[in-house]
PDB file of N, CA and C in Angstrom:
ATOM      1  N   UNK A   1      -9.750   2.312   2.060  1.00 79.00           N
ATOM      2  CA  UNK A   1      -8.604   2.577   1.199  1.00 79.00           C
ATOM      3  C   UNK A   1      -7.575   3.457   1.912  1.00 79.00           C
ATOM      4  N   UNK A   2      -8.114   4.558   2.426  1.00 84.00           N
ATOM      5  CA  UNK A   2      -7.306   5.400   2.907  1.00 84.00           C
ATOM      6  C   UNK A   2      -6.308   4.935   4.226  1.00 84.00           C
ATOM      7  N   UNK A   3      -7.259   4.108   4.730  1.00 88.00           N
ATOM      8  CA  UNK A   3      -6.678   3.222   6.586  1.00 88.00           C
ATOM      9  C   UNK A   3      -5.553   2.553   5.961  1.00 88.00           C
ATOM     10  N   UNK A   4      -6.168   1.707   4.888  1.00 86.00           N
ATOM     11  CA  UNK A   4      -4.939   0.329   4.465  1.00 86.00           C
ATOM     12  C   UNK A   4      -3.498   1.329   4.193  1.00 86.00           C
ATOM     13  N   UNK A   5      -4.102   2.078   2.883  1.00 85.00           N
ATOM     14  CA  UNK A   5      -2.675   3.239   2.602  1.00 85.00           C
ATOM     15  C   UNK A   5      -1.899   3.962   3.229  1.00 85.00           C
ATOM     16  N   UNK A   6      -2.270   4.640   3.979  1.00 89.00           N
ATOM     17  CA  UNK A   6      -2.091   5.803   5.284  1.00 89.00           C
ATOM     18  C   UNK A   6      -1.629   5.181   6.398  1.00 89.00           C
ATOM     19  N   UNK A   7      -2.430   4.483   7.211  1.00 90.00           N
ATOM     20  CA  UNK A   7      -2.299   4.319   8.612  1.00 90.00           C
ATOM     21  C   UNK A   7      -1.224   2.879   8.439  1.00 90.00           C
ATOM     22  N   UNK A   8      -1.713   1.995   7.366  1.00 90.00           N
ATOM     23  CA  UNK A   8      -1.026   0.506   7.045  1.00 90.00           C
ATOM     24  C   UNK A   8       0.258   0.631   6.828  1.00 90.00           C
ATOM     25  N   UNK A   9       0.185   1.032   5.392  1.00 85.00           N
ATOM     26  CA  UNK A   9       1.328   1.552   4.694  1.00 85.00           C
ATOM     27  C   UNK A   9       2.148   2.464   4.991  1.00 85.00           C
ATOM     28  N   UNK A  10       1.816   3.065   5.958  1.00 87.00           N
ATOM     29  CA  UNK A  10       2.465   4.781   6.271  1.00 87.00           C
ATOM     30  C   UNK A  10       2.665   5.229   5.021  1.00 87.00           C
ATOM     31  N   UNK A  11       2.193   5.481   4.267  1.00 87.00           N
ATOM     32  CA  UNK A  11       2.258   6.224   3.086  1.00 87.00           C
ATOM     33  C   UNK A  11       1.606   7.685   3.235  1.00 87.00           C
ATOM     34  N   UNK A  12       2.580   8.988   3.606  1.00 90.00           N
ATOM     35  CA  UNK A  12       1.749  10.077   4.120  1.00 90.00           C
ATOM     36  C   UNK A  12       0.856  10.463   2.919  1.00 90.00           C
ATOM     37  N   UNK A  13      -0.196  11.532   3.253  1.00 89.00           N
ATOM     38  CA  UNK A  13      -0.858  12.275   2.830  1.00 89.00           C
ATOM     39  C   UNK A  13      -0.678  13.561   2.457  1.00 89.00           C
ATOM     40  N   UNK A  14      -0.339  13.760   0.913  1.00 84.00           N
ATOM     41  CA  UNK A  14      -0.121  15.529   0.712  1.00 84.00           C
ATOM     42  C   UNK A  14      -0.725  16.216   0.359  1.00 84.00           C
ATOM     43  N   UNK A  15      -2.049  15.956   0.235  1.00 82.00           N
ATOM     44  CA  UNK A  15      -3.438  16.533   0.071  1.00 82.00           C
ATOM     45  C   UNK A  15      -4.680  15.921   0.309  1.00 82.00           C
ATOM     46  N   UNK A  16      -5.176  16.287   0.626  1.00 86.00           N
ATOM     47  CA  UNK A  16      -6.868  15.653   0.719  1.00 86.00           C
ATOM     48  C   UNK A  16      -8.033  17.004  -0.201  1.00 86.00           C
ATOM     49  N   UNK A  17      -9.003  16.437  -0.543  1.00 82.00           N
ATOM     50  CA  UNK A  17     -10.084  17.447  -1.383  1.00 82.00           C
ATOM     51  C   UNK A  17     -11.464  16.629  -0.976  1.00 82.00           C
ATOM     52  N   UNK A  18     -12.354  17.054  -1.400  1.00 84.00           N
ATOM     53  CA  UNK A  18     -14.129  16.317  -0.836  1.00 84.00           C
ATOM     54  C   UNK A  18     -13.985  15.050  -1.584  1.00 84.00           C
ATOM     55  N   UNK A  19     -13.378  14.559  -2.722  1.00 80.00           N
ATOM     56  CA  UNK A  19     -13.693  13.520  -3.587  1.00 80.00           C
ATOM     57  C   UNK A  19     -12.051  12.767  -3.711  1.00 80.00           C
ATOM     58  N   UNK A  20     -11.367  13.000  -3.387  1.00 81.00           N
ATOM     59  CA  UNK A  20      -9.706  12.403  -3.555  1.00 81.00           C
ATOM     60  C   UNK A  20      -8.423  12.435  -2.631  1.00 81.00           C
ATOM     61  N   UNK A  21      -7.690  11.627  -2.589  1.00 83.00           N
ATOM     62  CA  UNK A  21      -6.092  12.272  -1.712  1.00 83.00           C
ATOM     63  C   UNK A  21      -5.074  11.381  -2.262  1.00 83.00           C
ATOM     64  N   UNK A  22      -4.599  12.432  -2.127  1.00 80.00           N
ATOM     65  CA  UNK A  22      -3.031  11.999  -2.975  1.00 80.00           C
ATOM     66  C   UNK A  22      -1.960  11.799  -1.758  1.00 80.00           C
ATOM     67  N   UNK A  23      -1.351  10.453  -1.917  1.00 82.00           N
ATOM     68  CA  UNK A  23      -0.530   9.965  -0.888  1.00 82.00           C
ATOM     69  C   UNK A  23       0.985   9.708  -1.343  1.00 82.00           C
ATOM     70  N   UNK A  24       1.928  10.358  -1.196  1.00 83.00           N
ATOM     71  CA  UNK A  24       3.357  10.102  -1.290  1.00 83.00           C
ATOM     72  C   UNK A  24       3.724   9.141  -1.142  1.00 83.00           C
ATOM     73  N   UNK A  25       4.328   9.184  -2.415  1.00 79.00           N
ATOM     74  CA  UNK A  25       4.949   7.047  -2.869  1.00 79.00           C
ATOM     75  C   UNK A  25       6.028   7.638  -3.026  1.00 79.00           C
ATOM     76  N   UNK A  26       7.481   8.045  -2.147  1.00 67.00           N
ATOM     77  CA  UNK A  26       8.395   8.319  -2.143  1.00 67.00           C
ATOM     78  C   UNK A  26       8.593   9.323  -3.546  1.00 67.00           C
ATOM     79  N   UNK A  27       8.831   9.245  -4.638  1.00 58.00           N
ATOM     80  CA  UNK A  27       9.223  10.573  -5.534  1.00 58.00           C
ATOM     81  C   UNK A  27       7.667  10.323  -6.508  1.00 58.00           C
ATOM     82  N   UNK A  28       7.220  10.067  -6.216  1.00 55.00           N
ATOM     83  CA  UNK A  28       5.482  10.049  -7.170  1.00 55.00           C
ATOM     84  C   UNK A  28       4.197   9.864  -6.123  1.00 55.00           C
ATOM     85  N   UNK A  29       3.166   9.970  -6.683  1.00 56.00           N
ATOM     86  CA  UNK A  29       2.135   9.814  -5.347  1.00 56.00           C
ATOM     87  C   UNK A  29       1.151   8.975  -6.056  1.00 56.00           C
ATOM     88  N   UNK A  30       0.144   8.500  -4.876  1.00 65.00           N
ATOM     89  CA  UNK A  30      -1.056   7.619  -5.488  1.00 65.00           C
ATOM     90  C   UNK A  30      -2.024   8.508  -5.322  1.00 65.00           C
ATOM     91  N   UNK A  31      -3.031   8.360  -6.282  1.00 61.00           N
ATOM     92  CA  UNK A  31      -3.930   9.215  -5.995  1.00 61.00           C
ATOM     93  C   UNK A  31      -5.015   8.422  -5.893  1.00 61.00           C
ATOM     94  N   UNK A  32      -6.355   8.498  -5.253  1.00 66.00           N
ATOM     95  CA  UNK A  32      -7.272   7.570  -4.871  1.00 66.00           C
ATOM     96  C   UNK A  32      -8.313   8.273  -4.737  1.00 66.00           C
ATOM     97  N   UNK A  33      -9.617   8.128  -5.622  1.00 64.00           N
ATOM     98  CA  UNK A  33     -10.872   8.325  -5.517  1.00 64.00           C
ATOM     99  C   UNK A  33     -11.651   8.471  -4.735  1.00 64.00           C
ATOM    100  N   UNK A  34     -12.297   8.957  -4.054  1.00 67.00           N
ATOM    101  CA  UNK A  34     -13.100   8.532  -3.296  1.00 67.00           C
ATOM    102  C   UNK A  34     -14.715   8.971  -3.522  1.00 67.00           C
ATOM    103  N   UNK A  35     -15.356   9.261  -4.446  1.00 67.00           N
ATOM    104  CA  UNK A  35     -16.423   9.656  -4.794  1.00 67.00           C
ATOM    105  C   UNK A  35     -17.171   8.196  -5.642  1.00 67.00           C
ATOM    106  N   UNK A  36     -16.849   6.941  -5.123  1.00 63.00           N
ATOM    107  CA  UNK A  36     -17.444   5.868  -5.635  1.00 63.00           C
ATOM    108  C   UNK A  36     -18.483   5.982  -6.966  1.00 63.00           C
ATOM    109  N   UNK A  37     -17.192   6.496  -7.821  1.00 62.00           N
ATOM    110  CA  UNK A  37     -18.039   6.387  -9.816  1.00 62.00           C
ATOM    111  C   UNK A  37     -17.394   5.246 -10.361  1.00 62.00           C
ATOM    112  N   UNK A  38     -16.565   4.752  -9.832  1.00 57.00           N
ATOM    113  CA  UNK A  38     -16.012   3.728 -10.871  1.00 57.00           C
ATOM    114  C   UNK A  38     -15.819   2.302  -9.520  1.00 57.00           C
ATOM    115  N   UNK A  39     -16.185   1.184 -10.751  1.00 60.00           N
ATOM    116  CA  UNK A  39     -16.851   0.063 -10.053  1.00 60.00           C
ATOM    117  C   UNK A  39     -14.853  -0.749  -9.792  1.00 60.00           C
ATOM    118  N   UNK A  40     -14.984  -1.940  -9.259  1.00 56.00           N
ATOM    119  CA  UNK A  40     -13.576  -2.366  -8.714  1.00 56.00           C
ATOM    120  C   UNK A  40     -13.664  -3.280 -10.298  1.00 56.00           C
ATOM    121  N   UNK A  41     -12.270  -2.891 -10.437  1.00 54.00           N
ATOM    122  CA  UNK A  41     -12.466  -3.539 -12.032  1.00 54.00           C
ATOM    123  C   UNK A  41     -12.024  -2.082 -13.060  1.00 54.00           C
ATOM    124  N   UNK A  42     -12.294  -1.306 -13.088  1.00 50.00           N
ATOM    125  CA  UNK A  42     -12.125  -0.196 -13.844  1.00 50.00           C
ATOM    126  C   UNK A  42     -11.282   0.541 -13.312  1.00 50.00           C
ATOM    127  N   UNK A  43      -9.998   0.234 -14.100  1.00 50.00           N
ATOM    128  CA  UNK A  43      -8.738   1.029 -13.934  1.00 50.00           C
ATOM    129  C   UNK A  43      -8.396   0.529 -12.538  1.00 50.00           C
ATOM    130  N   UNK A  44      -8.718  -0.725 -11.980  1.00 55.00           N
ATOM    131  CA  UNK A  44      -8.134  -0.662 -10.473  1.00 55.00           C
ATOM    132  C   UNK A  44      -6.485  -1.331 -10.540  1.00 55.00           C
ATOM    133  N   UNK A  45      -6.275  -1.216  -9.331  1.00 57.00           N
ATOM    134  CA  UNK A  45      -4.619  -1.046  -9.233  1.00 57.00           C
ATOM    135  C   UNK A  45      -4.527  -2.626  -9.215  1.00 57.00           C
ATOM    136  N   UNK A  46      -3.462  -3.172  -9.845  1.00 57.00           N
ATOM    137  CA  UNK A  46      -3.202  -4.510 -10.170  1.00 57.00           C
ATOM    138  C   UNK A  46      -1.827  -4.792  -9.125  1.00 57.00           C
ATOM    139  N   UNK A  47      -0.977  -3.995  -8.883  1.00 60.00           N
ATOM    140  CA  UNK A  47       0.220  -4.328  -8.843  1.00 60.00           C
ATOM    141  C   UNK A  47       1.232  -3.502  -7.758  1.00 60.00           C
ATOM    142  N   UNK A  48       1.647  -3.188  -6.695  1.00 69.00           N
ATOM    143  CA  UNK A  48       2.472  -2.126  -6.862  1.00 69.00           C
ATOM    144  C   UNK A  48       3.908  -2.641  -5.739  1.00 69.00           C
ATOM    145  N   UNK A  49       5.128  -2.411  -6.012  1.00 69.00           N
ATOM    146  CA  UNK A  49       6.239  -2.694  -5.456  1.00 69.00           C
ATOM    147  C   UNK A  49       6.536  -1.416  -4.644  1.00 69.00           C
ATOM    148  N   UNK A  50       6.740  -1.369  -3.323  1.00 75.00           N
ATOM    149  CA  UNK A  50       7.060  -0.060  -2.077  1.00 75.00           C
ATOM    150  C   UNK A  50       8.686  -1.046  -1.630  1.00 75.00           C
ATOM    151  N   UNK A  51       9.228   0.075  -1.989  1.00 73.00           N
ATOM    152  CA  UNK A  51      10.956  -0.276  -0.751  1.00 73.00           C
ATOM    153  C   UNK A  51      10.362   0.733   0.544  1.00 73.00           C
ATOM    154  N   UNK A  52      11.042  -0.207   1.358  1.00 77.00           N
ATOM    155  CA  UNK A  52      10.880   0.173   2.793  1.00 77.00           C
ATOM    156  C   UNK A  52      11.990  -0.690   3.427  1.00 77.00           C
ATOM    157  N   UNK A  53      12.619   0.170   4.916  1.00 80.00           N
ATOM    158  CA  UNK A  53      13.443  -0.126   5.567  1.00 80.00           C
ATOM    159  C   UNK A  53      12.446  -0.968   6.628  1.00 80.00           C
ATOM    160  N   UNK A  54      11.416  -1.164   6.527  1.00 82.00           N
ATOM    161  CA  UNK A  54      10.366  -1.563   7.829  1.00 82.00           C
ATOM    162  C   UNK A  54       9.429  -2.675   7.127  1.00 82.00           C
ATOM    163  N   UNK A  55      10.387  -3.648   5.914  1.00 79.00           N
ATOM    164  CA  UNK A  55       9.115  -5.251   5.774  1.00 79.00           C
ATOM    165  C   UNK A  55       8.438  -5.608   7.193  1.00 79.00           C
ATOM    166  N   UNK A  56       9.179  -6.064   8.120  1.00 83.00           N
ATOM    167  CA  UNK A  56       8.786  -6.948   8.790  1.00 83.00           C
ATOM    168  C   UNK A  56       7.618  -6.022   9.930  1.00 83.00           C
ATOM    169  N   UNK A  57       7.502  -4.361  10.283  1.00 89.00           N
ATOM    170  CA  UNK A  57       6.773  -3.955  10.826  1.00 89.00           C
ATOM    171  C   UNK A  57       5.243  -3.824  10.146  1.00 89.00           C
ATOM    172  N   UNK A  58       5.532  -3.697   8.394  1.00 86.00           N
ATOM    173  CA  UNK A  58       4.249  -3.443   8.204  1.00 86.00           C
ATOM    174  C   UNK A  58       3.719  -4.623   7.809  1.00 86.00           C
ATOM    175  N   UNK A  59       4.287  -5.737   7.858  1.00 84.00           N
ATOM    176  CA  UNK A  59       3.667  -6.875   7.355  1.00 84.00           C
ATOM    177  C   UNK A  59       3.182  -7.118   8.775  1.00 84.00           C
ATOM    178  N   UNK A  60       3.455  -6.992  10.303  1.00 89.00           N
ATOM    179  CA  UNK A  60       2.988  -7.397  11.332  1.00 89.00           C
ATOM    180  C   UNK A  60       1.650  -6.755  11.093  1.00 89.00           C
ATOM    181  N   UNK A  61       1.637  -5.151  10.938  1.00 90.00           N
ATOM    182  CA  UNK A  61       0.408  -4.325  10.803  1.00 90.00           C
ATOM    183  C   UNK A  61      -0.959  -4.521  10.181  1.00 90.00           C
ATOM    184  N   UNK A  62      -0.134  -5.269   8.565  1.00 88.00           N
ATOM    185  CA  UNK A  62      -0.993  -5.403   7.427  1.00 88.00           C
ATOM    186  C   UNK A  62      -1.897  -6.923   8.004  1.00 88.00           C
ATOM    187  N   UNK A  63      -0.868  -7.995   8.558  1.00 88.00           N
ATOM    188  CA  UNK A  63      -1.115  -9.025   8.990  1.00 88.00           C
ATOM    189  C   UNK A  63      -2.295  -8.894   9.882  1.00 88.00           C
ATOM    190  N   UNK A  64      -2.264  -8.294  10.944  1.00 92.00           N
ATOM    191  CA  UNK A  64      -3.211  -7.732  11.868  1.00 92.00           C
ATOM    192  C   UNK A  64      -4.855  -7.532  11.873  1.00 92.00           C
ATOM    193  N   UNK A  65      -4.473  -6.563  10.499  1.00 92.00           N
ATOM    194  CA  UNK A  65      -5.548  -6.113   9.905  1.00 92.00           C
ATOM    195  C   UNK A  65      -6.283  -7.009   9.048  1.00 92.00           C
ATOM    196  N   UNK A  66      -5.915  -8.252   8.427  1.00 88.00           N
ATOM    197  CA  UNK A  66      -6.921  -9.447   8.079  1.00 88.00           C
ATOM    198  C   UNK A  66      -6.486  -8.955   6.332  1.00 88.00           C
ATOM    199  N   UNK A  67      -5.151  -8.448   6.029  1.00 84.00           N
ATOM    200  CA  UNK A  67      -4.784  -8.424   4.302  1.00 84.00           C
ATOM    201  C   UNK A  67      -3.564  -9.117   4.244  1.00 84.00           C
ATOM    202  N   UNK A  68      -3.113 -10.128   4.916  1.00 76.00           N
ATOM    203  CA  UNK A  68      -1.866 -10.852   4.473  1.00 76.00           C
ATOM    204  C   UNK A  68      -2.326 -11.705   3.687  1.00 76.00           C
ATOM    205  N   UNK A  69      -1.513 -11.360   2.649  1.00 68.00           N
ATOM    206  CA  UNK A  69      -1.749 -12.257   1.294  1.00 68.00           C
ATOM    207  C   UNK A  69      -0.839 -13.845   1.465  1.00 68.00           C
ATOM    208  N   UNK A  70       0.698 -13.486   2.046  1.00 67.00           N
ATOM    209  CA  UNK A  70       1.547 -14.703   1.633  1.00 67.00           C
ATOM    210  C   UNK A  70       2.608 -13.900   2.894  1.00 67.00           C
ATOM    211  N   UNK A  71       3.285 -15.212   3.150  1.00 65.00           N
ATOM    212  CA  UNK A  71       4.339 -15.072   4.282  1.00 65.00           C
ATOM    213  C   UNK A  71       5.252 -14.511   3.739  1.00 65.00           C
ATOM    214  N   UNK A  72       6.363 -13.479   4.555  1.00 59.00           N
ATOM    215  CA  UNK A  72       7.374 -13.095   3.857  1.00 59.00           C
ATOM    216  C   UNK A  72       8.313 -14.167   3.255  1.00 59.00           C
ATOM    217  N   UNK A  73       9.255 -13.710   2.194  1.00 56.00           N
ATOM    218  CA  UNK A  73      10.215 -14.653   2.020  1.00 56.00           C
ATOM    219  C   UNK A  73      11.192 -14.303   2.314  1.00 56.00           C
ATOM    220  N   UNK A  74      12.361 -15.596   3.318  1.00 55.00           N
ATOM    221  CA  UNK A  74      13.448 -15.084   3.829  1.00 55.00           C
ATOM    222  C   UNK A  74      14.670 -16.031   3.014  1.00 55.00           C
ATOM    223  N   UNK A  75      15.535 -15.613   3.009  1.00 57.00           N
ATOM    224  CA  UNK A  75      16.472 -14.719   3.755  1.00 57.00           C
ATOM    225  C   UNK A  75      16.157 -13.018   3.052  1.00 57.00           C
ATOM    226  N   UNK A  76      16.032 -12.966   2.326  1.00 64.00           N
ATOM    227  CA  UNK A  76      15.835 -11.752   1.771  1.00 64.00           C
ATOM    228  C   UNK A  76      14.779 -10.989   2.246  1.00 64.00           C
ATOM    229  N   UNK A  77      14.195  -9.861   2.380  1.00 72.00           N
ATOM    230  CA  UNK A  77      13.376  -9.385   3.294  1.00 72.00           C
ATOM    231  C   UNK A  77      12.259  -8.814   1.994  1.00 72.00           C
ATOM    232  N   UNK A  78      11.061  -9.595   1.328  1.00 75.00           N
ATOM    233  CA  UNK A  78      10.109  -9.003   0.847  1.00 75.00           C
ATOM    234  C   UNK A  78       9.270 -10.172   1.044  1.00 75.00           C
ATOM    235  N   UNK A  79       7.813  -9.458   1.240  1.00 81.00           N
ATOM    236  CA  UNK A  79       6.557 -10.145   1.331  1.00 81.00           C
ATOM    237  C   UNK A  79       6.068  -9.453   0.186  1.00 81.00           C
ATOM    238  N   UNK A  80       4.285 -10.076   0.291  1.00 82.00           N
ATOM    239  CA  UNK A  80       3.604  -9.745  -0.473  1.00 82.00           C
ATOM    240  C   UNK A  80       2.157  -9.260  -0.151  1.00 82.00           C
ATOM    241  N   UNK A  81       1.626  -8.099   0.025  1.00 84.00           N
ATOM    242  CA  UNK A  81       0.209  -8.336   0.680  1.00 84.00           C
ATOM    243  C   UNK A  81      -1.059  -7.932  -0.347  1.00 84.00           C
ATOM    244  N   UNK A  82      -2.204  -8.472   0.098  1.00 84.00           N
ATOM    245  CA  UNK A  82      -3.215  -7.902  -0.624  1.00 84.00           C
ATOM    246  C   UNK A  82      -4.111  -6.897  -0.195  1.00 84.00           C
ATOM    247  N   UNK A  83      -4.053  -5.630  -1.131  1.00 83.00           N
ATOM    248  CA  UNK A  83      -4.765  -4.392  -0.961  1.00 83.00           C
ATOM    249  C   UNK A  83      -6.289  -4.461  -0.976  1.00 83.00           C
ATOM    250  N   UNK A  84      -7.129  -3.763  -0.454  1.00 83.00           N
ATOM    251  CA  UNK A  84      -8.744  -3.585  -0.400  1.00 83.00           C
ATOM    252  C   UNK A  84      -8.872  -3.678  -1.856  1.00 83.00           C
ATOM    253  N   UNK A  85      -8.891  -3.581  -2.830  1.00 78.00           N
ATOM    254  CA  UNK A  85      -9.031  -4.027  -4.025  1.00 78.00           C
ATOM    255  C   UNK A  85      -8.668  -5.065  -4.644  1.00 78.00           C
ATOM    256  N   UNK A  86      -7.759  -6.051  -3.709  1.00 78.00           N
ATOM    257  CA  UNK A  86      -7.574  -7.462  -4.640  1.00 78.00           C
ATOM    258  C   UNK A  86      -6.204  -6.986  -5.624  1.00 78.00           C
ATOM    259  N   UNK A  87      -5.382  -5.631  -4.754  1.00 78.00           N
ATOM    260  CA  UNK A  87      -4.082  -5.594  -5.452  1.00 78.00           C
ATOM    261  C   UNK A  87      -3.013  -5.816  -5.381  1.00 78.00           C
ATOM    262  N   UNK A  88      -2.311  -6.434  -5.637  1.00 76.00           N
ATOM    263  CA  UNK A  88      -1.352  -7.459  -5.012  1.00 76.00           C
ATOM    264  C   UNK A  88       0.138  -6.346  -4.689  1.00 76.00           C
ATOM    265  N   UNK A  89       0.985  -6.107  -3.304  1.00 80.00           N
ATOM    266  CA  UNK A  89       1.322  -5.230  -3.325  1.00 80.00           C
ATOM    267  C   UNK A  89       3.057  -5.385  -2.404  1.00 80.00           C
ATOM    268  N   UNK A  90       4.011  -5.564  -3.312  1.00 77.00           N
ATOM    269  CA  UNK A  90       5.272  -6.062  -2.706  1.00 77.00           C
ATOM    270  C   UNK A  90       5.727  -4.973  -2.398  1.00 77.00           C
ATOM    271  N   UNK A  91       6.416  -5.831  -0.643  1.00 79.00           N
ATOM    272  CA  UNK A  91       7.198  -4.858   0.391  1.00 79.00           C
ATOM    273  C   UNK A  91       8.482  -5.446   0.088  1.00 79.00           C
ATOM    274  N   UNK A  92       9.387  -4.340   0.148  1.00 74.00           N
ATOM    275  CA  UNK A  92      10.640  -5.025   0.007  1.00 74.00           C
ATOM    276  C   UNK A  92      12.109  -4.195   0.530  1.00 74.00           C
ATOM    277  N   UNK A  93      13.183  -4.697   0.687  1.00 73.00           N
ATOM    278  CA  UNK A  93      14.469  -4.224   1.384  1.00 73.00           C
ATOM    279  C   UNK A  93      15.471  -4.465   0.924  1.00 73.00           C
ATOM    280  N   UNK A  94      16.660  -3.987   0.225  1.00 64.00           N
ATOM    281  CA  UNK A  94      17.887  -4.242  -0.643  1.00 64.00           C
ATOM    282  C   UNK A  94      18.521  -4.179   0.338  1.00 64.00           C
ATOM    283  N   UNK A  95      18.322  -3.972   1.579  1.00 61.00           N
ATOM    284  CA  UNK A  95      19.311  -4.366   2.990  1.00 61.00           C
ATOM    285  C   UNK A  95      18.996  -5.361   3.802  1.00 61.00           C
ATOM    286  N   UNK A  96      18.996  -6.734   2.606  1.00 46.00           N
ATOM    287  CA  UNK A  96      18.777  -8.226   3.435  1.00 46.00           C
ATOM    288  C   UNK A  96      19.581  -8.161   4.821  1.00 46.00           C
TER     289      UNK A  96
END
């Protein structure tokens, strides 16, 4: 979770604790479990839309790593990838 989010996503890290870390989603953060109590299915993340000036770098990254869900769509610059949980997770750029 943390590789895909962090290292994938560049989504920094503004805390870490023994059981959780909370990762900066530009003005809100994700926060992510890590003390395996709750099964995939319970409360897991369904959905999430990230703007980024960098579609086409992290889709090379994400691609890489064996989670490309679907090819980007062009002319406009958003893909779509799938997260370690089966969460479906759009990259996108209002500077086609």
């Amino acid at each position: 979770m943390i590789y895909f989010y962090h290292y994938l996503l560049e989504l920094p890290i503004l805390r870490k604790w023994d059981t959780g870390i909370h990762l900066d989603c530009f003005k809100s953060c994700i926060e992510i479990f890590l003390d395996g109590t709750k099964q995939t299915g319970d409360g897991c993340i369904r959905y999430f839309a990230f703007e980024t000036d960098h579609v086409d770098k992290i889709v090379e990254r994400v691609r890489n790593a064996g989670y490309m869900k679907t090819n980007p769509v062009s002319p406009i610059r958003v893909a779509f990838v799938e997260g370690p949980l089966h969460e479906s997770i759009e990259l996108f750029c209002e500077k086609a």
